XYZ file of C-alpha atoms in Angstrom:
697
model
C -41.805 -2.034 -7.962
C -42.731 -0.815 -11.414
C -40.210 0.891 -13.646
C -42.237 4.081 -13.405
C -41.683 4.220 -9.648
C -37.952 3.934 -10.160
C -38.020 6.544 -12.904
C -39.816 8.903 -10.542
C -37.177 8.272 -7.870
C -34.365 8.896 -10.359
C -36.030 12.054 -11.648
C -36.429 13.434 -8.137
C -32.803 12.779 -7.261
C -31.541 14.077 -10.605
C -33.327 17.314 -9.941
C -31.941 17.383 -6.419
C -28.398 16.847 -7.772
C -28.724 19.804 -10.143
C -30.212 21.888 -7.360
C -27.419 20.771 -5.021
C -24.691 21.812 -7.463
C -26.279 25.205 -8.068
C -26.912 25.955 -4.402
C -23.538 24.615 -3.288
C -21.651 26.672 -5.870
C -23.482 29.814 -4.724
C -23.667 29.236 -0.965
C -19.985 28.353 -0.607
C -19.145 31.847 -1.922
C -21.086 33.593 0.831
C -18.793 34.804 3.675
C -21.376 33.846 6.298
C -21.224 30.203 5.139
C -17.457 29.823 5.120
C -17.454 27.847 8.420
C -19.747 25.291 6.808
C -18.371 24.874 3.284
C -14.663 25.663 3.674
C -13.807 25.409 7.387
C -10.361 23.939 6.765
C -9.378 26.545 4.199
C -10.619 29.227 6.601
C -8.670 27.797 9.558
C -5.471 27.531 7.507
C -5.730 31.101 6.281
C -6.442 30.134 2.682
C -9.645 32.163 2.622
C -10.405 35.644 3.859
C -13.890 36.886 4.514
C -15.122 39.942 2.690
C -18.065 42.032 3.794
C -18.407 43.781 0.449
C -21.181 42.529 -1.792
C -20.112 41.102 -5.130
C -22.478 40.019 -7.896
C -20.141 37.104 -8.632
C -21.318 35.489 -5.405
C -24.682 34.767 -7.018
C -23.241 33.006 -10.079
C -22.453 29.257 -9.851
C -18.778 28.555 -10.464
C -17.061 25.253 -11.344
C -13.748 26.297 -9.757
C -14.181 23.909 -6.839
C -14.761 21.056 -9.302
C -11.567 21.907 -11.160
C -9.478 21.994 -7.985
C -10.942 18.710 -6.769
C -10.223 17.016 -10.090
C -6.606 18.223 -10.218
C -5.763 17.003 -6.698
C -2.945 14.437 -6.971
C -2.347 11.475 -4.676
C 0.893 13.022 -3.414
C -0.931 16.247 -2.542
C -3.638 14.265 -0.775
C -1.001 12.305 1.154
C 0.792 15.462 2.238
C -2.358 17.290 3.341
C -4.553 14.506 4.751
C -2.337 11.480 5.377
C -2.339 7.892 4.189
C -5.832 7.150 5.518
C -7.323 9.667 3.074
C -5.302 8.095 0.241
C -6.633 4.644 1.181
C -10.199 5.950 1.243
C -9.904 7.521 -2.196
C -8.275 4.354 -3.550
C -11.332 2.479 -2.294
C -13.487 4.821 -4.378
C -11.206 4.246 -7.389
C -11.270 0.482 -6.798
C -15.075 0.516 -6.755
C -15.221 2.556 -9.958
C -12.898 0.106 -11.758
C -14.914 -2.895 -10.591
C -18.246 -1.435 -11.641
C -16.886 -0.150 -14.927
C -15.662 -3.647 -15.823
C -18.809 -5.326 -14.506
C -20.956 -2.624 -16.089
C -19.588 -3.288 -19.567
C -20.381 -6.985 -19.165
C -23.712 -6.363 -17.480
C -25.107 -3.681 -19.772
C -23.805 -4.973 -23.113
C -24.025 -8.728 -22.507
C -26.299 -9.651 -19.608
C -28.962 -6.970 -19.968
C -29.836 -7.874 -23.602
C -29.958 -11.544 -22.621
C -32.324 -10.805 -19.755
C -34.595 -8.639 -21.878
C -34.748 -11.299 -24.617
C -35.963 -13.949 -22.169
C -39.510 -15.228 -22.102
C -39.906 -16.558 -18.558
C -42.258 -13.707 -17.623
C -45.598 -12.869 -19.164
C -45.808 -10.883 -22.368
C -44.094 -7.532 -22.000
C -45.186 -4.441 -23.888
C -41.938 -2.802 -24.988
C -43.843 0.318 -26.031
C -44.846 0.943 -22.395
C -41.789 -0.007 -20.358
C -42.614 2.440 -17.563
C -45.524 0.245 -16.432
C -43.580 -3.018 -16.507
C -41.789 -4.720 -13.660
C -38.025 -4.413 -13.320
C -37.915 -8.200 -13.449
C -37.852 -7.756 -17.219
C -34.242 -6.568 -16.902
C -33.159 -9.232 -14.418
C -32.177 -12.881 -14.657
C -35.722 -13.733 -13.569
C -36.821 -13.228 -17.180
C -34.449 -15.937 -18.476
C -36.179 -19.297 -18.878
C -35.126 -22.264 -16.770
C -32.673 -24.536 -18.530
C -31.820 -21.883 -21.120
C -28.337 -22.073 -22.595
C -28.182 -18.281 -22.278
C -27.536 -18.757 -18.561
C -23.989 -19.815 -19.444
C -23.352 -16.160 -20.288
C -24.172 -15.289 -16.684
C -21.920 -18.130 -15.536
C -19.018 -16.772 -17.591
C -19.660 -13.269 -16.279
C -19.430 -14.511 -12.686
C -16.034 -16.080 -13.391
C -14.695 -13.040 -15.248
C -15.725 -10.537 -12.587
C -14.375 -12.737 -9.797
C -10.968 -13.025 -11.468
C -10.871 -9.289 -12.208
C -11.764 -8.318 -8.616
C -9.202 -10.706 -7.122
C -6.459 -9.340 -9.363
C -7.427 -5.800 -8.460
C -7.564 -6.656 -4.746
C -4.068 -8.133 -4.885
C -2.708 -5.064 -6.645
C -4.334 -2.663 -4.167
C -3.252 -4.652 -1.090
C 0.327 -4.770 -2.365
C 0.364 -1.092 -3.336
C -1.057 0.115 -0.010
C 1.266 -2.198 1.924
C 4.287 -0.771 0.101
C 2.908 2.756 0.495
C 2.545 2.191 4.228
C 6.193 1.122 4.526
C 7.480 4.023 2.428
C 5.284 6.414 4.433
C 6.940 5.133 7.617
C 10.470 5.367 6.218
C 9.885 8.944 5.073
C 8.454 10.072 8.412
C 10.287 12.049 11.071
C 10.787 10.452 14.511
C 7.378 10.205 16.177
C 6.717 9.479 19.878
C 4.420 6.527 19.200
C 7.169 4.774 17.228
C 9.257 4.559 20.428
C 6.460 3.822 22.900
C 4.245 0.947 24.009
C 1.305 0.846 26.416
C 1.547 -1.665 29.264
C -1.585 -2.666 31.162
C -2.481 -5.025 34.021
C 0.625 -3.988 35.943
C 1.062 -5.952 39.215
C 1.787 -3.668 42.177
C 3.299 -5.085 45.398
C 1.935 -3.910 48.734
C 3.492 -0.610 49.769
C 4.616 0.242 46.241
C 3.196 2.333 43.421
C 2.488 1.698 39.750
C 5.329 4.029 38.779
C 7.824 2.179 40.993
C 6.731 -1.206 39.609
C 7.200 -0.061 36.017
C 10.587 1.466 36.795
C 11.885 -1.706 38.476
C 10.530 -4.085 35.831
C 11.840 -2.354 32.711
C 15.132 -1.364 34.297
C 15.716 -5.048 35.076
C 14.437 -6.701 31.882
C 15.066 -3.982 29.271
C 18.058 -2.134 30.737
C 19.722 -1.122 27.472
C 16.655 0.270 25.700
C 14.295 1.547 28.421
C 13.996 5.347 28.486
C 11.026 6.572 30.531
C 7.401 5.992 31.460
C 4.212 7.902 32.234
C 1.561 6.380 34.499
C -2.113 6.795 33.564
C -4.373 8.410 36.170
C -8.137 8.635 36.589
C -9.135 12.045 35.246
C -12.732 11.583 34.071
C -14.144 14.508 36.062
C -11.229 16.707 35.060
C -11.637 15.845 31.386
C -15.295 16.873 31.496
C -14.356 20.252 32.972
C -11.675 20.846 30.350
C -14.049 19.859 27.532
C -16.546 22.401 28.848
C -13.806 25.042 28.940
C -12.705 24.272 25.361
C -16.256 24.478 24.037
C -16.885 27.727 25.858
C -13.573 29.192 24.655
C -14.308 28.197 21.054
C -17.723 29.793 21.307
C -16.186 32.947 22.727
C -13.529 33.192 19.991
C -16.168 32.559 17.329
C -18.369 35.255 18.821
C -15.551 37.812 18.921
C -14.283 37.051 15.416
C -17.646 37.387 13.664
C -19.009 40.938 13.616
C -22.404 39.685 12.432
C -22.983 37.573 15.535
C -25.418 38.873 18.150
C -23.420 40.010 21.209
C -26.327 40.379 23.655
C -29.119 38.191 24.944
C -31.701 38.415 27.686
C -30.934 36.482 30.857
C -34.494 35.277 31.456
C -36.407 32.209 30.271
C -35.501 31.071 26.743
C -33.551 34.317 26.301
C -36.807 36.233 25.786
C -37.239 37.983 29.121
C -35.077 39.760 31.692
C -32.261 42.293 31.316
C -29.809 42.143 28.438
C -26.478 40.487 29.102
C -23.234 41.003 27.173
C -22.413 37.515 25.880
C -18.670 38.171 25.680
C -18.469 39.239 29.323
C -20.786 36.398 30.328
C -18.677 33.758 28.600
C -15.415 35.200 29.958
C -16.751 35.062 33.532
C -17.923 31.467 33.105
C -14.571 30.540 31.570
C -12.683 31.982 34.555
C -14.861 29.969 36.943
C -14.272 26.741 35.002
C -10.514 27.387 34.913
C -10.468 27.785 38.669
C -12.345 24.515 39.099
C -9.901 22.816 36.713
C -6.958 24.129 38.733
C -8.373 22.751 41.986
C -9.200 19.387 40.434
C -5.735 19.120 38.840
C -4.073 19.738 42.201
C -6.226 17.080 43.829
C -5.508 14.500 41.116
C -1.761 15.194 41.068
C -1.463 14.811 44.838
C -3.867 11.973 45.602
C -5.339 10.899 42.279
C -6.038 7.240 41.578
C -3.390 5.563 39.460
C -4.582 3.182 36.775
C -2.453 0.054 36.476
C -1.346 1.156 33.041
C 1.603 3.156 31.771
C 3.116 4.419 28.550
C 6.688 3.096 28.382
C 9.152 4.737 25.990
C 12.394 3.279 24.639
C 15.590 4.606 23.099
C 14.898 2.955 19.740
C 11.998 1.760 17.627
C 13.493 -1.715 17.598
C 13.610 -1.785 21.399
C 9.928 -0.810 21.591
C 9.042 -3.497 19.026
C 10.860 -6.198 21.026
C 9.005 -5.212 24.196
C 5.711 -5.263 22.297
C 6.159 -8.683 20.709
C 7.598 -10.477 23.761
C 5.362 -11.855 26.498
C 6.561 -9.978 29.566
C 5.384 -12.340 32.302
C 4.750 -16.047 32.911
C 1.160 -14.945 33.514
C -0.037 -13.717 30.084
C -2.757 -11.558 31.697
C -0.108 -9.383 33.401
C 2.175 -6.796 31.832
C 0.043 -6.896 28.687
C 1.604 -4.665 26.031
C 0.341 -3.032 22.853
C 1.685 -0.418 20.488
C 1.044 3.123 21.650
C -1.013 5.464 19.458
C 0.003 8.995 18.582
C -0.110 11.214 21.710
C -3.035 13.276 20.386
C -4.834 10.073 19.374
C -4.952 8.614 22.895
C -8.481 8.091 24.193
C -7.976 9.079 27.832
C -11.562 8.809 29.153
C -11.560 4.999 29.252
C -8.648 2.997 30.594
C -9.850 -0.382 31.863
C -7.424 -1.508 34.530
C -7.740 -5.275 34.274
C -7.900 -8.021 31.685
C -11.221 -9.280 33.092
C -12.893 -5.864 32.925
C -11.859 -5.403 29.317
C -13.112 -8.884 28.469
C -16.462 -8.223 30.183
C -16.871 -4.874 28.398
C -16.342 -6.567 25.032
C -18.951 -9.185 25.913
C -21.435 -6.487 26.916
C -20.888 -4.670 23.619
C -21.471 -7.877 21.640
C -24.796 -8.406 23.431
C -25.742 -4.751 22.875
C -24.966 -5.006 19.145
C -27.125 -8.118 18.852
C -30.029 -6.406 20.624
C -29.697 -3.322 18.405
C -29.678 -5.550 15.324
C -32.894 -7.240 16.459
C -34.608 -3.948 17.310
C -33.654 -2.488 13.939
C -35.696 -5.183 12.213
C -38.812 -3.189 13.173
C -38.113 -0.184 10.902
C -36.863 -2.536 8.160
C -40.171 -4.418 8.164
C -42.128 -1.151 8.230
C -40.128 0.184 5.302
C -40.757 -2.957 3.278
C -44.450 -2.563 3.984
C -44.390 0.774 2.172
C -43.237 -0.908 -1.033
C -46.483 -2.906 -1.154
C -49.245 -0.573 -2.314
C -52.022 -3.147 -1.787
C -50.985 -3.716 1.805
C -50.893 0.009 2.485
C -54.458 0.364 1.271
C -55.535 -2.483 3.572
C -53.856 -1.058 6.684
C -54.668 2.598 5.891
C -57.953 2.629 3.938
C -58.312 6.399 4.368
C -55.280 6.805 2.069
C -56.822 4.867 -0.803
C -57.977 7.948 -2.691
C -54.555 9.583 -2.349
C -52.646 6.461 -3.339
C -54.629 6.207 -6.567
C -52.759 9.284 -7.802
C -49.963 7.915 -9.969
C -47.236 10.307 -8.860
C -48.044 9.860 -5.139
C -48.062 6.072 -5.351
C -44.756 6.055 -7.237
C -43.101 8.307 -4.659
C -44.481 6.291 -1.723
C -43.439 2.900 -3.101
C -40.251 3.924 -4.888
C -38.639 6.855 -3.109
C -40.030 6.986 0.419
C -39.015 3.488 1.703
C -35.304 3.897 0.994
C -35.350 7.471 2.318
C -36.919 6.368 5.617
C -34.431 3.525 5.965
C -31.521 5.919 5.392
C -32.859 8.246 8.085
C -32.980 5.356 10.565
C -29.435 4.371 9.601
C -28.184 7.846 10.580
C -28.256 6.835 14.249
C -26.145 3.700 13.745
C -22.592 5.169 13.347
C -22.655 7.270 16.559
C -24.186 4.367 18.490
C -21.522 1.941 17.241
C -18.829 4.491 18.017
C -20.181 4.683 21.562
C -20.129 0.889 21.858
C -16.530 0.761 20.647
C -15.434 3.471 23.089
C -16.287 1.270 26.098
C -14.473 -1.816 24.809
C -11.112 -0.773 26.194
C -9.544 0.714 23.065
C -6.933 3.283 23.985
C -7.006 5.416 20.841
C -9.622 7.289 18.855
C -8.361 5.648 15.660
C -8.861 2.159 17.136
C -12.379 3.163 18.189
C -13.069 4.401 14.651
C -11.751 1.162 13.143
C -13.864 -0.953 15.470
C -16.935 1.196 14.818
C -16.278 0.946 11.066
C -16.454 -2.854 11.218
C -19.571 -2.759 13.388
C -21.406 -0.306 11.122
C -20.420 -2.289 8.033
C -21.689 -5.645 9.230
C -24.756 -4.062 10.829
C -25.590 -2.545 7.443
C -24.985 -5.834 5.637
C -27.195 -7.845 7.946
C -29.950 -5.306 8.614
C -30.175 -3.570 5.255
C -29.259 -6.385 2.871
C -30.336 -9.642 4.489
C -33.218 -8.243 6.536
C -34.556 -6.347 3.537
C -34.199 -9.358 1.267
C -35.988 -11.783 3.533
C -38.544 -9.384 5.008
C -39.479 -8.418 1.479
C -39.983 -12.081 0.662
C -42.329 -12.431 3.617
C -44.786 -10.071 1.968
C -44.818 -12.099 -1.218
C -43.681 -15.658 -0.487
C -43.922 -16.650 3.152
C -43.399 -20.221 2.074
C -39.716 -19.473 1.440
C -39.074 -19.944 5.161
C -41.205 -23.037 5.366
C -39.505 -24.799 2.487
C -36.380 -26.590 3.806
C -34.050 -25.404 1.049
C -30.406 -24.560 1.510
C -29.125 -21.038 1.971
C -28.043 -20.482 -1.666
C -31.491 -21.477 -2.891
C -33.176 -19.106 -0.445
C -30.906 -16.266 -1.474
C -31.391 -17.050 -5.147
C -35.157 -16.754 -4.879
C -35.227 -13.764 -2.517
C -32.410 -11.464 -3.630
C -33.584 -10.732 -7.225
C -36.977 -9.589 -5.941
C -35.395 -6.676 -4.054
C -33.300 -5.331 -6.946
C -35.565 -2.345 -7.502
C -35.510 -1.413 -3.820
C -31.707 -1.393 -3.713
C -31.515 0.659 -6.912
C -33.742 3.236 -5.235
C -31.575 2.947 -2.099
C -28.466 3.835 -4.104
C -30.198 6.719 -5.839
C -31.519 8.113 -2.533
C -28.254 7.915 -0.599
C -26.189 11.045 -0.065
C -22.450 11.599 0.253
C -22.224 14.451 2.724
C -22.978 14.649 6.430
C -23.981 17.661 8.452
C -21.298 19.246 10.549
C -21.860 18.495 14.237
C -19.725 21.278 15.743
C -19.583 24.487 13.750
C -16.720 25.727 15.964
C -14.171 23.110 14.930
C -12.723 21.926 11.651
C -14.251 18.437 11.238
C -12.432 15.194 10.529
C -13.896 12.705 8.097
C -15.885 10.060 10.003
C -14.425 6.968 8.354
C -16.665 4.731 10.465
C -19.740 5.996 8.628
C -18.421 6.795 5.121
C -16.331 3.683 4.480
C -19.165 1.209 5.344
C -21.422 3.092 2.938
C -18.990 2.660 0.052
C -18.361 -0.984 0.927
C -22.088 -1.678 1.087
C -22.458 -0.228 -2.403
C -19.635 -2.566 -3.474
C -21.563 -5.492 -2.012
C -24.728 -4.459 -3.847
C -22.866 -4.074 -7.137
C -21.053 -7.414 -6.868
C -24.097 -9.435 -5.822
C -26.509 -7.835 -8.284
C -24.322 -7.357 -11.358
C -25.371 -10.708 -12.895
C -28.871 -10.721 -11.364
C -30.020 -7.194 -12.217
C -27.237 -5.360 -14.096
C -29.408 -2.256 -14.289
C -28.060 -1.300 -10.848
C -24.515 -0.807 -12.202
C -25.025 2.478 -14.085
C -26.565 4.002 -10.962
C -23.613 2.864 -8.858
C -21.144 4.223 -11.403
C -22.805 7.624 -11.538
C -23.058 7.790 -7.782
C -19.432 6.821 -7.193
C -18.306 9.369 -9.783
C -20.137 12.028 -7.792
C -18.574 10.689 -4.603
C -15.125 10.830 -6.189
C -15.429 14.570 -6.812
C -17.264 15.406 -3.597
C -14.785 13.649 -1.309
C -11.780 15.222 -3.002
C -13.379 18.630 -2.482
C -14.099 17.774 1.150
C -10.485 16.764 1.754
C -9.322 20.099 0.309
C -11.769 22.478 1.978
C -13.580 20.717 4.822
C -11.881 17.769 6.491
C -8.669 18.011 8.522
C -6.929 14.837 9.803
C -7.002 14.263 13.557
C -5.136 10.962 13.625
C -3.257 8.672 11.279
C -3.476 4.870 11.169
C -1.207 4.667 8.090
C -3.728 2.737 6.009
C -5.015 0.263 8.603
C -8.563 0.642 7.276
C -7.682 -1.234 4.081
C -7.829 -4.790 5.571
C -11.434 -4.029 6.559
C -12.218 -3.065 2.966
C -10.420 -6.141 1.594
C -12.316 -8.543 3.865
C -15.613 -6.896 2.980
C -15.005 -7.345 -0.760
C -14.050 -10.997 -0.206
C -17.313 -11.508 1.701
C -19.225 -9.871 -1.158
C -17.603 -12.247 -3.654
C -18.433 -15.341 -1.609
C -22.005 -14.105 -1.159
C -22.283 -13.584 -4.911
C -21.020 -17.133 -5.492
C -23.571 -18.565 -3.061
C -26.369 -16.702 -4.841
C -25.069 -17.866 -8.223
C -25.089 -21.500 -7.080
C -28.682 -21.114 -5.941
C -29.797 -19.302 -9.099
C -28.284 -21.872 -11.446
C -29.867 -24.639 -9.371
C -33.310 -23.031 -9.475
C -32.908 -22.328 -13.178
C -32.186 -26.033 -13.736
C -28.609 -25.641 -14.966
C -26.927 -28.102 -12.567
C -23.650 -28.221 -14.479
C -23.183 -24.443 -14.135
C -24.088 -24.722 -10.463
C -21.482 -27.452 -9.939
C -18.753 -25.523 -11.732
C -19.511 -22.459 -9.599
C -18.581 -24.314 -6.400
C -14.790 -23.923 -6.884
C -15.104 -20.123 -7.018
C -15.705 -19.500 -3.279
C -12.989 -22.043 -2.444
C -10.435 -20.302 -4.631
C -11.584 -16.896 -3.362
C -11.069 -17.917 0.265
C -7.675 -19.418 -0.568
C -6.730 -16.169 -2.273
C -7.863 -14.250 0.821
C -5.760 -16.511 3.044
C -2.718 -15.855 0.852
C -3.274 -12.086 1.093
C -3.708 -12.386 4.838
C -0.371 -14.162 5.180
C 1.403 -11.989 2.623
C 0.211 -8.465 3.465
C -1.711 -8.305 6.752
C 1.381 -8.562 9.051
C 2.646 -5.300 7.534
C -0.536 -3.601 8.784
C -0.105 -4.883 12.334
C 3.510 -3.843 12.965
C 6.477 -2.647 10.964
C 9.178 -5.242 10.159
C 12.579 -5.283 11.897
C 14.222 -4.364 8.591
C 12.378 -1.036 8.452
C 12.754 -0.330 12.173
C 16.516 -0.865 12.199
C 16.915 1.196 9.039
C 15.172 4.141 10.693
C 17.102 3.676 13.953
C 20.431 3.725 12.100
C 19.409 6.908 10.324
C 18.699 8.491 13.720
C 22.226 7.762 14.945
C 23.482 10.609 12.755
C 20.593 12.951 13.566
C 21.732 15.743 15.942
C 18.137 16.523 16.949
C 17.524 13.105 18.568
C 18.812 14.274 21.978
C 16.165 16.964 22.069
C 13.581 14.468 20.828
C 14.334 12.033 23.695
C 14.090 14.889 26.198
C 10.622 15.807 24.945
C 9.588 12.151 24.725
C 9.780 11.785 28.530
C 6.635 13.867 29.084
C 4.849 13.389 25.776
C 2.321 10.855 27.054
C 1.249 12.857 30.059
C -2.529 13.126 30.282
C -3.461 16.504 28.715
C -6.101 16.889 31.417
C -3.241 17.348 33.909
C -1.505 20.010 31.845
C -1.987 23.707 32.711
C -4.638 25.518 30.708
C -4.829 29.236 30.028
C -7.871 30.432 28.133
C -8.394 33.759 29.924
C -6.245 36.837 30.316
C -5.981 36.150 34.060
C -4.683 32.622 33.568
C -0.958 33.206 34.244
C -1.282 31.466 37.593
C -2.176 28.263 35.789
C 1.186 27.838 34.110
C 2.970 26.045 36.954
C 3.577 22.289 36.556
C 1.139 20.038 38.364
C 2.799 16.613 38.482
C 5.732 15.571 40.568
C 8.693 13.688 39.148
C 7.352 10.400 40.509
C 4.794 10.196 37.728
C 7.349 10.443 34.945
C 10.880 9.079 35.236
C 13.740 8.257 32.952
C 16.988 6.371 33.033
């Protein structure tokens, strides 16, 4: 790609950024847009709609920028939880890395690259028509002593990132412990989930759980709740909730249309009052829910799984860590999630079924990865103007226009690829939901890892090597090692990835305008981590990418803080468990950068630099192993020291008796709880489950 194509891409996005700020500052002031721009503030009563016109609504205001900038970490922790703090610290981490690497890259490496003479004569008076290779390591001659500057930069950045990683891992680990110690008693701290429960003939799951834990955990066992099959019931309740939300939204907004025609497409037939129509449908659904709840409570299928609660956190931890049976596939235990975080639709009853579902998901992910190569190859074809003219000769006259060709080769490919990538997070979330995870947060974590590695393989590696196919097919025919292949292929795609960064956006559309959204970590965190990978791998190859990353992350820093204040509301809390994913991703990026550096120094005929680069990945992996041993256990379970400290504090808490009473029924499936959305729903308030489904000692 020529520099002019990149300049065009940057100019387009710069204009879009200015337009975005202006429109956002104006549109967020309009009362009709409050559900879109400030849904959380609206739901919490921090904003009141006004129907009176005010000229101030049409003037852009930086107030939202000021509030976002002043948001402290303690405020963020109090309002959005530790997961939001971890996410913002990832943004801060990325900014520090690219600021340090940017100083080295722009003020040391970039002048060295531009002063090279490996490429043909470059006209510095007409940079816009020159290749971006002028600014990359490609322009440095083979065997040049200037390459030792790149070697030093690789060492410096590696040491800086490792030090920063250690500091962040330690800080978040300590923050996680202090967050736990400062928390009030929570049901999930006293509860575990037990699956693959053996049931003797003539007995029930509830009886088996009662006998087992009364015998083997007599001093700490408190109660249990058996899981039941409620898929059909959950679908009915979801329909009722959506209809109720739509009804409330319709009644609360005077500007909403209250009538529609009952015929085809709402264009023909008599007019129908939407409020009355929705209320009637809601009553019918409630009646169906009531009948289904009665059927499930009396003769519903029990899943061989139960939430088992204990009288202390320490007792729950002992039951979790101990193998309960001589057969390790029975009485399998795991820590319970928060009650509202439980993913009730999928409870696999056996070890084998869960294992098979994971295998199916692995195969599905591989197939999706292979299929996604098709749009990647098509996108790379757009970056080659000559090839486009061969395949589409009727476009030749249009492509000769400078602006059109620059947009097609510089802006359009990355934009198309980003549009294709939009489907990946929801697909990966769907894959994770059938793997047997019992919480929405676990599904999000699993989907986060899947989206991240899918992006790395299909956007980075597939783009790198498919791009090389168009220019140097012989790279696959030459039996070189992996570092050499990467070294020759990666620098060629620097311009594409710069355009990819410039084209990317930070905000997502809101799927359900009737609910306050939660931040989809499984799509936003992989995006940031992929930018980190691009910055780390390209900082010594094409340092021109670093200023773009810095600017983009600065925008993300402000935008996300604003979103946490006005848009996103937390739905679950993992207490920082996303950070190990981020740490491992950065370690992978470092090792990848080292492999590319080894290949580059080899191809550039600096064997000594290549040899001295070999210890870097070894030391990096050793550092990662140390962090894994030192910090990762704190992200899996809390230590006995913290658990006992909290339990001893509870001994003097007069509210614990009431807490234990409520804990008995906390993990009852919400689908079996009475619902009452309509005015005639008083008959739904009677309890549905008998005492056999929930017992206590």
